[in-house]
């Protein structure tokens, strides 16, 4: 189907709804379900949440619109789309470097993202077996002591072989949908998985609200204590907003390039950002009541999902069923994001080498598999190998952490900062005005944000990411 793609033979979304669902699928992922609740917990609950929402509206949303409009204007892979707009604006075509950075960054994120996706597969398998053995009404993991459960996640992290196989399974699924193309692969997947995701999320949240500590959660997530809003907390919120909306890594340029001319991008961007934020908040309302009701601690980063929740499911009625449903839901969200990440380098390679989709996706899949396997082993056997150890920022870090830190602290803020400068200052305003679907005061406000507020916020995350000593926690 090319109906809405606006250009002859190029693959594209078959409808506006397909684009919106796929873009929400890209945005909603491990970032919403694992990182947002963990960051909110570590950074003082309500203060973080309120500031995060402000960041989404004032900083994330304007950049989201900027990225999609570059893609829609270019109707090509991310690099060619940026080059086209640069050339038409009389600017050097070297601006396409922004998107090249995104191609590289998306590939790097994909590598460690699929390792975490593999962990999710592991827990789906665990709770599936548990459900078969203990039946629907039992609590999860009967017969396991607290220490047994506490050992599940660390022993997975110690097992490079198992993690590599799980990584391969998750990457294989991602590859399958990307290889089938935009309208018959990615779009079909998003139109099935996103509604299923929302049903699961609401179901588990309602369940937790009845059985869990819901009012405690509300106090925790929405009590705004101004004194907790410190510099590091604010920067964590800006970084999380960008990661969650999939910005700075050419992802939304790529998805935008499959959108038809008749779609109002300002409207769709607002829908995408609202849905993404709603999911992050509901994820908090889903996870914390379960954790607080079981009397467990809410901090602990990734452990919140992979260690604390399994403990909590043990004491819940129908715990294995809820556990299984929960991790399937996380898997759906992760898959629609990993597909978006993989589409960026795939679309780039297809255009760069004038090649078909299958060989491009295969080669990218193999590169990601190697990086992913190395990341999995960097948590155990290869933990002493620090590839960029000579750079202070990456001192003592294995490949997994380098991929994460490099993309979150460097590539993402640089990419998004350059996008703002490009759209706000370099590109011909006439080209932009044709695309963005905004008029009047809103248009002026958006322009102001892209030219001033967004670059300043992004420069701040970049500087503090590079020189963490500048702000003390
Ligand atoms: N937004 C996704 C999440 O929240 C992750 C993601 C997908 C992403 N594509 C991206 C992050 C591009 C940065 C750039 O899990």
Coordinates of C-alpha atoms and ligand atoms in Angstrom, one line a residue:
X1 CA 0.0 0.0 0.0
X2 CA 1.3 3.4 -0.9
X3 CA -1.9 5.3 -0.7
X4 CA -0.9 7.8 1.9
X5 CA 2.8 7.9 1.3
X6 CA 2.5 10.5 -1.3
X7 CA 5.3 9.2 -3.6
X8 CA 5.0 6.7 -6.4
X9 CA 6.5 3.4 -5.5
X10 CA 7.9 4.0 -2.0
X11 CA 6.4 2.0 0.8
X12 CA 4.4 4.0 3.4
X13 CA 1.7 4.0 6.0
X14 CA -1.7 3.1 4.6
X15 CA -3.5 5.5 6.8
X16 CA -3.1 8.3 9.4
X17 CA -4.1 5.8 12.1
X18 CA -1.4 3.4 11.0
X19 CA 1.2 6.1 11.4
X20 CA -0.1 7.3 14.8
X21 CA -0.1 3.7 16.1
X22 CA 3.3 2.9 14.8
X23 CA 4.7 6.2 16.2
X24 CA 3.1 5.6 19.6
X25 CA 4.6 2.1 19.4
X26 CA 8.0 3.6 18.8
X27 CA 7.7 6.0 21.7
X28 CA 6.0 3.6 24.2
X29 CA 8.6 1.1 25.2
X30 CA 11.0 0.0 27.9
X31 CA 11.6 3.7 28.6
X32 CA 8.0 4.2 29.8
X33 CA 7.7 0.9 31.7
X34 CA 11.2 0.4 33.1
X35 CA 13.0 3.7 33.1
X36 CA 10.2 6.2 33.9
X37 CA 8.9 4.5 37.1
X38 CA 12.5 3.9 38.2
X39 CA 13.6 7.5 37.6
X40 CA 10.5 8.8 39.2
X41 CA 11.2 6.7 42.3
X42 CA 14.9 7.7 42.4
X43 CA 14.3 11.4 41.8
X44 CA 11.7 12.3 44.4
X45 CA 8.3 11.2 43.0
X46 CA 6.0 14.1 42.3
X47 CA 8.6 16.7 41.7
X48 CA 10.1 14.6 38.9
X49 CA 6.7 13.7 37.4
X50 CA 5.4 17.3 37.2
X51 CA 8.6 18.6 35.7
X52 CA 8.7 15.6 33.3
X53 CA 5.3 16.6 31.9
X54 CA 6.5 20.1 31.4
X55 CA 9.5 18.8 29.5
X56 CA 7.3 16.7 27.2
X57 CA 5.1 19.6 26.3
X58 CA 7.6 22.4 26.0
X59 CA 10.8 20.6 24.9
X60 CA 9.9 17.1 23.6
X61 CA 6.8 17.9 21.6
X62 CA 8.3 20.8 19.5
X63 CA 11.3 18.5 18.6
X64 CA 8.9 15.7 17.7
X65 CA 7.1 17.9 15.3
X66 CA 10.4 19.1 13.9
X67 CA 11.6 15.6 13.2
X68 CA 8.4 14.3 11.6
X69 CA 8.2 17.4 9.3
X70 CA 11.7 16.9 8.0
X71 CA 10.8 13.3 7.2
X72 CA 7.5 14.1 5.6
X73 CA 9.0 16.8 3.5
X74 CA 11.9 14.6 2.3
X75 CA 9.9 11.4 1.7
X76 CA 13.2 9.5 1.9
X77 CA 15.5 7.9 4.4
X78 CA 16.6 10.2 7.3
X79 CA 19.9 11.3 5.8
X80 CA 18.4 12.1 2.3
X81 CA 15.4 13.9 3.9
X82 CA 17.7 16.2 5.9
X83 CA 20.0 16.8 2.9
X84 CA 17.0 17.6 0.7
X85 CA 15.7 20.3 3.1
X86 CA 19.2 21.7 3.5
X87 CA 19.7 22.0 -0.2
X88 CA 16.4 23.6 -0.8
X89 CA 17.2 26.1 1.9
X90 CA 20.6 26.9 0.4
X91 CA 22.5 25.3 3.3
X92 CA 25.4 22.9 3.0
X93 CA 24.3 19.3 2.5
X94 CA 26.7 18.3 5.3
X95 CA 23.7 18.9 7.6
X96 CA 22.7 15.3 6.6
X97 CA 25.4 14.4 9.2
X98 CA 22.7 14.9 11.9
X99 CA 20.8 12.0 10.5
X100 CA 23.9 9.9 10.0
X101 CA 24.5 10.3 13.7
X102 CA 21.0 9.0 14.3
X103 CA 21.5 6.0 12.1
X104 CA 24.5 5.1 14.2
X105 CA 22.8 5.9 17.5
X106 CA 19.7 3.9 16.6
X107 CA 21.8 0.9 15.8
X108 CA 23.6 1.2 19.1
X109 CA 20.5 1.6 21.1
X110 CA 18.9 -1.4 19.3
X111 CA 21.9 -3.6 20.4
X112 CA 21.4 -3.2 24.1
X113 CA 17.6 -2.7 23.8
X114 CA 17.3 -6.3 22.4
X115 CA 19.4 -7.6 25.3
X116 CA 16.8 -6.2 27.7
X117 CA 14.0 -7.4 25.4
X118 CA 15.6 -10.8 25.8
X119 CA 15.3 -10.5 29.6
X120 CA 11.6 -9.8 29.1
X121 CA 11.3 -13.0 27.0
X122 CA 13.0 -14.9 29.9
X123 CA 10.3 -13.6 32.4
X124 CA 7.5 -14.4 30.0
X125 CA 8.8 -18.0 29.8
X126 CA 9.2 -18.1 33.6
X127 CA 5.7 -17.0 34.4
X128 CA 4.2 -19.1 31.6
X129 CA 5.7 -22.3 33.1
X130 CA 4.7 -21.1 36.5
X131 CA 1.1 -20.6 35.4
X132 CA 1.0 -24.1 33.9
X133 CA 2.3 -25.6 37.1
X134 CA 0.5 -23.6 39.8
X135 CA -2.8 -22.9 38.0
X136 CA -4.6 -19.6 37.5
X137 CA -5.6 -18.8 41.1
X138 CA -2.3 -19.5 42.9
X139 CA 0.3 -16.8 43.8
X140 CA 3.3 -16.8 41.5
X141 CA 6.4 -18.9 42.0
X142 CA 5.1 -21.1 44.9
X143 CA 7.7 -22.9 46.9
X144 CA 10.4 -20.3 46.1
X145 CA 11.8 -18.5 49.1
X146 CA 12.6 -14.8 49.0
X147 CA 16.2 -15.6 48.4
X148 CA 15.4 -17.9 45.5
X149 CA 13.4 -15.1 43.8
X150 CA 16.1 -12.6 44.6
X151 CA 18.6 -14.8 42.8
X152 CA 16.6 -15.0 39.5
X153 CA 17.8 -11.7 38.0
X154 CA 21.4 -11.8 39.1
X155 CA 21.8 -15.3 37.9
X156 CA 20.4 -14.3 34.5
X157 CA 22.9 -11.5 34.3
X158 CA 25.7 -13.9 35.1
X159 CA 24.7 -16.2 32.2
X160 CA 26.0 -14.7 29.0
X161 CA 25.0 -17.7 26.9
X162 CA 21.3 -17.6 27.9
X163 CA 21.2 -13.8 27.5
X164 CA 22.7 -14.1 24.0
X165 CA 20.1 -16.7 22.9
X166 CA 17.3 -14.6 24.3
X167 CA 18.7 -11.6 22.6
X168 CA 18.7 -13.5 19.3
X169 CA 15.0 -14.5 19.8
X170 CA 14.0 -10.9 20.5
X171 CA 16.1 -9.5 17.6
X172 CA 14.8 -12.2 15.3
X173 CA 11.2 -11.1 16.0
X174 CA 12.2 -7.5 15.3
X175 CA 14.0 -8.5 12.1
X176 CA 10.9 -10.4 10.9
X177 CA 8.6 -7.4 11.0
X178 CA 11.2 -4.9 9.6
X179 CA 12.1 -7.3 6.8
X180 CA 8.4 -7.5 5.8
X181 CA 8.3 -3.7 5.1
X182 CA 6.5 -0.7 6.4
X183 CA 2.9 -1.3 5.4
X184 CA 2.9 -5.1 5.5
X185 CA 5.2 -5.6 8.5
X186 CA 5.7 -2.7 10.9
X187 CA 2.2 -1.3 10.4
X188 CA 0.4 -4.7 10.8
X189 CA 2.3 -5.4 13.9
X190 CA 1.6 -2.0 15.5
X191 CA -2.1 -2.2 14.7
X192 CA -2.4 -5.5 16.5
X193 CA 0.0 -5.0 19.4
X194 CA -0.7 -1.5 20.4
X195 CA -4.4 -2.1 21.2
X196 CA -3.5 -5.3 22.9
X197 CA -0.9 -3.4 24.9
X198 CA -3.4 -0.8 26.1
X199 CA -5.9 -3.5 27.1
X200 CA -3.3 -5.3 29.2
X201 CA -2.0 -2.1 30.8
X202 CA -5.5 -1.0 31.8
X203 CA -6.4 -4.5 33.0
X204 CA -3.4 -4.9 35.2
X205 CA -3.7 -1.3 36.5
X206 CA -7.3 -1.8 37.5
X207 CA -6.4 -5.1 39.2
X208 CA -3.6 -3.4 41.1
X209 CA -5.8 -0.5 42.1
X210 CA -8.3 -2.9 43.8
X211 CA -5.8 -5.1 45.4
X212 CA -2.8 -2.8 45.9
X213 CA -1.8 0.4 47.6
X214 CA -3.4 2.8 45.2
X215 CA -3.9 5.8 47.4
X216 CA -0.4 5.6 48.7
X217 CA 0.8 5.5 45.0
X218 CA -1.2 8.6 44.2
X219 CA 0.4 10.5 47.1
X220 CA 3.8 9.3 46.1
X221 CA 3.5 10.1 42.4
X222 CA 1.6 13.3 42.5
X223 CA 2.7 15.2 45.7
X224 CA 4.8 18.0 44.4
X225 CA 7.6 18.8 46.8
X226 CA 9.4 21.7 45.3
X227 CA 12.6 21.3 47.3
X228 CA 13.2 18.0 45.5
X229 CA 13.5 19.7 42.2
X230 CA 17.3 19.9 42.0
X231 CA 19.5 20.3 38.9
X232 CA 20.2 16.6 38.4
X233 CA 16.5 15.8 38.8
X234 CA 15.6 18.3 36.1
X235 CA 18.2 17.0 33.7
X236 CA 17.1 13.4 34.3
X237 CA 13.6 14.5 33.4
X238 CA 14.7 16.2 30.2
X239 CA 16.8 13.2 29.1
X240 CA 14.0 10.8 29.9
X241 CA 11.5 12.9 27.9
X242 CA 13.7 12.7 24.8
X243 CA 14.4 9.0 25.2
X244 CA 10.7 8.2 25.7
X245 CA 9.6 10.2 22.6
X246 CA 12.3 8.4 20.6
X247 CA 13.9 11.8 19.6
X248 CA 17.3 12.8 18.4
X249 CA 18.1 9.5 16.8
X250 CA 16.4 10.1 13.4
X251 CA 13.6 7.6 14.4
X252 CA 10.8 10.1 14.0
X253 CA 12.3 11.5 10.7
X254 CA 12.2 8.0 9.3
X255 CA 8.6 7.3 10.5
X256 CA 7.6 10.8 9.3
X257 CA 8.9 10.0 5.8
X258 CA 6.2 7.4 5.3
X259 CA 3.4 9.9 6.1
X260 CA 1.1 11.3 3.4
X261 CA 0.8 15.0 2.6
X262 CA -2.7 15.2 3.8
X263 CA -1.8 14.5 7.5
X264 CA -1.6 17.4 10.0
X265 CA 1.7 16.8 11.7
X266 CA 1.1 19.1 14.6
X267 CA -2.1 17.2 15.5
X268 CA -0.6 13.8 15.2
X269 CA 2.5 14.9 17.2
X270 CA 0.3 16.0 20.0
X271 CA -1.6 12.7 20.0
X272 CA 1.7 10.7 20.1
X273 CA 3.2 12.8 22.9
X274 CA 0.0 12.6 25.0
X275 CA -0.3 8.8 24.5
X276 CA 3.4 8.3 25.4
X277 CA 3.0 10.4 28.6
X278 CA -0.2 8.8 29.6
X279 CA 1.4 5.3 29.3
X280 CA 4.4 6.4 31.5
X281 CA 2.0 7.7 34.2
X282 CA -0.2 4.7 34.0
X283 CA 2.9 2.5 34.2
X284 CA 3.6 4.2 37.5
X285 CA 0.0 3.6 38.6
X286 CA 0.3 0.0 37.5
X287 CA 3.6 -0.9 39.1
X288 CA 3.8 1.1 42.4
X289 CA 0.5 -0.2 44.0
X290 CA 1.7 -3.7 43.4
X291 CA 5.1 -3.0 44.9
X292 CA 3.9 -0.9 47.8
X293 CA 1.2 -3.3 48.7
X294 CA 3.8 -6.1 49.0
X295 CA 5.8 -3.8 51.3
X296 CA 8.7 -3.6 49.0
X297 CA 11.0 -0.8 48.1
X298 CA 10.4 1.3 45.0
X299 CA 13.9 2.1 44.2
X300 CA 16.5 0.0 42.4
X301 CA 16.6 0.9 38.7
X302 CA 16.1 -2.0 36.4
X303 CA 15.6 -4.2 39.5
X304 CA 12.2 -2.6 40.0
X305 CA 10.9 -4.6 37.1
X306 CA 13.0 -7.7 37.0
X307 CA 13.5 -8.2 40.8
X308 CA 11.0 -6.4 42.9
X309 CA 7.9 -7.2 40.8
X310 CA 8.4 -11.0 40.7
X311 CA 8.5 -10.8 44.6
X312 CA 5.3 -8.8 44.6
X313 CA 3.5 -11.2 42.2
X314 CA 4.2 -14.0 44.6
X315 CA 1.9 -12.6 47.2
X316 CA -0.9 -11.6 44.8
X317 CA -4.0 -13.7 44.0
X318 CA -3.6 -15.1 40.5
X319 CA 0.0 -13.8 40.7
X320 CA 1.3 -16.1 37.9
X321 CA -1.4 -15.0 35.5
X322 CA -0.8 -11.3 36.3
X323 CA 2.9 -11.8 36.0
X324 CA 2.6 -13.5 32.7
X325 CA 0.2 -10.8 31.4
X326 CA 2.5 -8.1 32.7
X327 CA 5.6 -9.3 30.9
X328 CA 3.8 -10.0 27.7
X329 CA 2.6 -6.4 27.8
X330 CA 6.2 -5.2 28.4
X331 CA 7.3 -7.4 25.5
X332 CA 4.7 -5.9 23.1
X333 CA 5.9 -2.4 24.0
X334 CA 9.5 -3.3 23.6
X335 CA 9.0 -4.9 20.2
X336 CA 7.2 -2.0 18.7
X337 CA 10.1 0.2 19.8
X338 CA 12.9 -2.1 18.6
X339 CA 11.2 -2.3 15.2
X340 CA 11.3 1.5 15.0
X341 CA 15.0 1.5 16.0
X342 CA 15.8 -1.1 13.3
X343 CA 13.9 0.7 10.6
X344 CA 16.2 3.7 10.8
X345 CA 19.4 2.0 9.7
X346 CA 17.5 -0.3 7.3
X347 CA 15.8 2.6 5.5
X348 CA 19.2 4.4 5.3
X349 CA 21.0 1.3 3.9
X350 CA 18.3 0.6 1.3
X351 CA 18.6 4.1 -0.1
X352 CA 22.4 4.5 0.3
X353 CA 23.1 1.2 -1.5
X354 CA 20.0 1.1 -3.7
X355 CA 19.4 -2.3 -2.3
X356 CA 16.4 -4.4 -1.4
X357 CA 15.0 -4.4 2.2
X358 CA 15.8 -8.1 3.0
X359 CA 19.6 -8.0 2.5
X360 CA 19.9 -4.6 4.3
X361 CA 17.9 -5.8 7.3
X362 CA 19.9 -9.0 7.4
X363 CA 23.3 -7.2 7.5
X364 CA 22.1 -4.7 10.1
X365 CA 20.6 -7.6 12.1
X366 CA 24.0 -9.4 12.1
X367 CA 25.8 -6.3 13.2
X368 CA 23.3 -5.7 16.0
X369 CA 23.6 -9.4 17.0
X370 CA 27.4 -9.1 17.4
X371 CA 27.1 -5.9 19.5
X372 CA 24.2 -7.4 21.5
X373 CA 26.1 -10.6 22.3
X374 CA 29.1 -8.6 23.3
X375 CA 26.8 -6.5 25.5
X376 CA 25.4 -9.6 27.1
X377 CA 28.8 -11.0 27.9
X378 CA 30.0 -7.5 29.1
X379 CA 27.8 -8.1 32.2
X380 CA 29.7 -11.2 33.2
X381 CA 32.6 -12.9 31.4
X382 CA 33.8 -9.7 29.7
X383 CA 33.2 -7.4 32.6
X384 CA 36.9 -6.5 32.8
X385 CA 36.9 -5.3 29.1
X386 CA 36.4 -1.6 29.0
X387 CA 36.5 -0.6 25.3
X388 CA 36.5 3.2 25.8
X389 CA 38.2 3.0 29.3
X390 CA 40.7 5.6 28.2
X391 CA 38.0 8.3 28.0
X392 CA 37.0 9.5 31.5
X393 CA 33.3 9.4 30.8
X394 CA 33.4 5.7 30.0
X395 CA 36.0 4.6 32.5
X396 CA 35.4 1.2 34.0
X397 CA 32.4 0.5 31.7
X398 CA 31.7 -2.6 29.7
X399 CA 30.1 -2.5 26.2
X400 CA 26.5 -2.6 27.5
X401 CA 27.1 0.6 29.6
X402 CA 29.1 2.3 26.9
X403 CA 26.3 1.8 24.3
X404 CA 23.8 3.2 26.8
X405 CA 25.9 6.1 28.0
X406 CA 27.2 7.0 24.6
X407 CA 23.7 7.3 23.1
X408 CA 22.0 8.8 26.1
X409 CA 24.7 11.3 27.1
X410 CA 26.2 12.2 23.7
X411 CA 24.5 11.2 20.5
X412 CA 20.9 11.8 21.6
X413 CA 21.4 15.3 23.0
X414 CA 23.8 16.3 20.1
X415 CA 21.3 14.9 17.5
X416 CA 18.3 16.7 19.0
X417 CA 20.3 19.9 19.5
X418 CA 21.3 20.0 15.9
X419 CA 17.8 19.2 14.8
X420 CA 16.6 22.3 16.7
X421 CA 19.3 24.5 15.2
X422 CA 18.5 23.1 11.7
X423 CA 14.8 23.6 11.9
X424 CA 14.8 26.8 13.9
X425 CA 17.7 28.7 12.3
X426 CA 18.9 27.0 9.1
X427 CA 16.0 25.6 7.1
X428 CA 14.0 28.0 4.9
X429 CA 10.9 28.9 7.1
X430 CA 8.7 28.6 4.0
X431 CA 9.4 24.9 3.7
X432 CA 8.7 24.5 7.4
X433 CA 5.5 26.5 7.4
X434 CA 4.2 24.3 4.6
X435 CA 4.6 21.1 6.6
X436 CA 3.9 21.8 10.3
X437 CA 0.2 22.3 10.3
X438 CA 0.4 25.2 12.8
X439 CA -1.0 28.7 12.4
X440 CA -1.1 32.0 14.4
X441 CA 0.1 32.3 17.9
X442 CA 0.8 28.6 18.3
X443 CA 3.0 28.7 15.3
X444 CA 5.0 31.5 16.8
X445 CA 5.2 29.8 20.1
X446 CA 6.5 26.6 18.5
X447 CA 9.1 28.5 16.6
X448 CA 10.2 30.2 19.8
X449 CA 10.6 26.9 21.6
X450 CA 12.6 25.3 18.8
X451 CA 14.9 28.3 18.4
X452 CA 15.5 29.1 22.1
X453 CA 14.2 26.9 24.8
X454 CA 14.9 23.4 23.3
X455 CA 18.5 24.1 22.3
X456 CA 19.3 25.5 25.8
X457 CA 17.8 22.5 27.5
X458 CA 19.6 20.1 25.2
X459 CA 22.9 21.9 25.6
X460 CA 22.4 21.6 29.4
X461 CA 22.0 17.9 29.3
X462 CA 25.0 17.6 27.0
X463 CA 27.3 19.7 29.1
X464 CA 26.3 18.1 32.4
X465 CA 26.4 14.6 30.8
X466 CA 30.0 15.3 29.8
X467 CA 31.0 17.0 33.0
X468 CA 28.9 15.5 35.8
X469 CA 31.0 17.3 38.5
X470 CA 29.5 20.6 37.4
X471 CA 26.3 19.9 39.3
X472 CA 26.4 18.0 42.6
X473 CA 23.5 15.8 43.5
Ligands
LIG1 N1 11.2 5.5 23.0 C1 11.5 4.1 23.2 C2 11.3 3.8 24.7 O1 10.7 4.6 25.4 C3 12.9 3.8 22.9 C4 13.3 4.2 21.5 C5 12.8 3.8 20.4 C6 14.2 5.3 21.2 N2 13.3 4.5 19.3 C7 14.2 5.4 19.8 C8 15.0 6.1 22.0 C9 15.0 6.4 19.2 C10 15.8 7.0 21.3 C11 15.7 7.2 19.9 O2 11.5 2.7 25.1

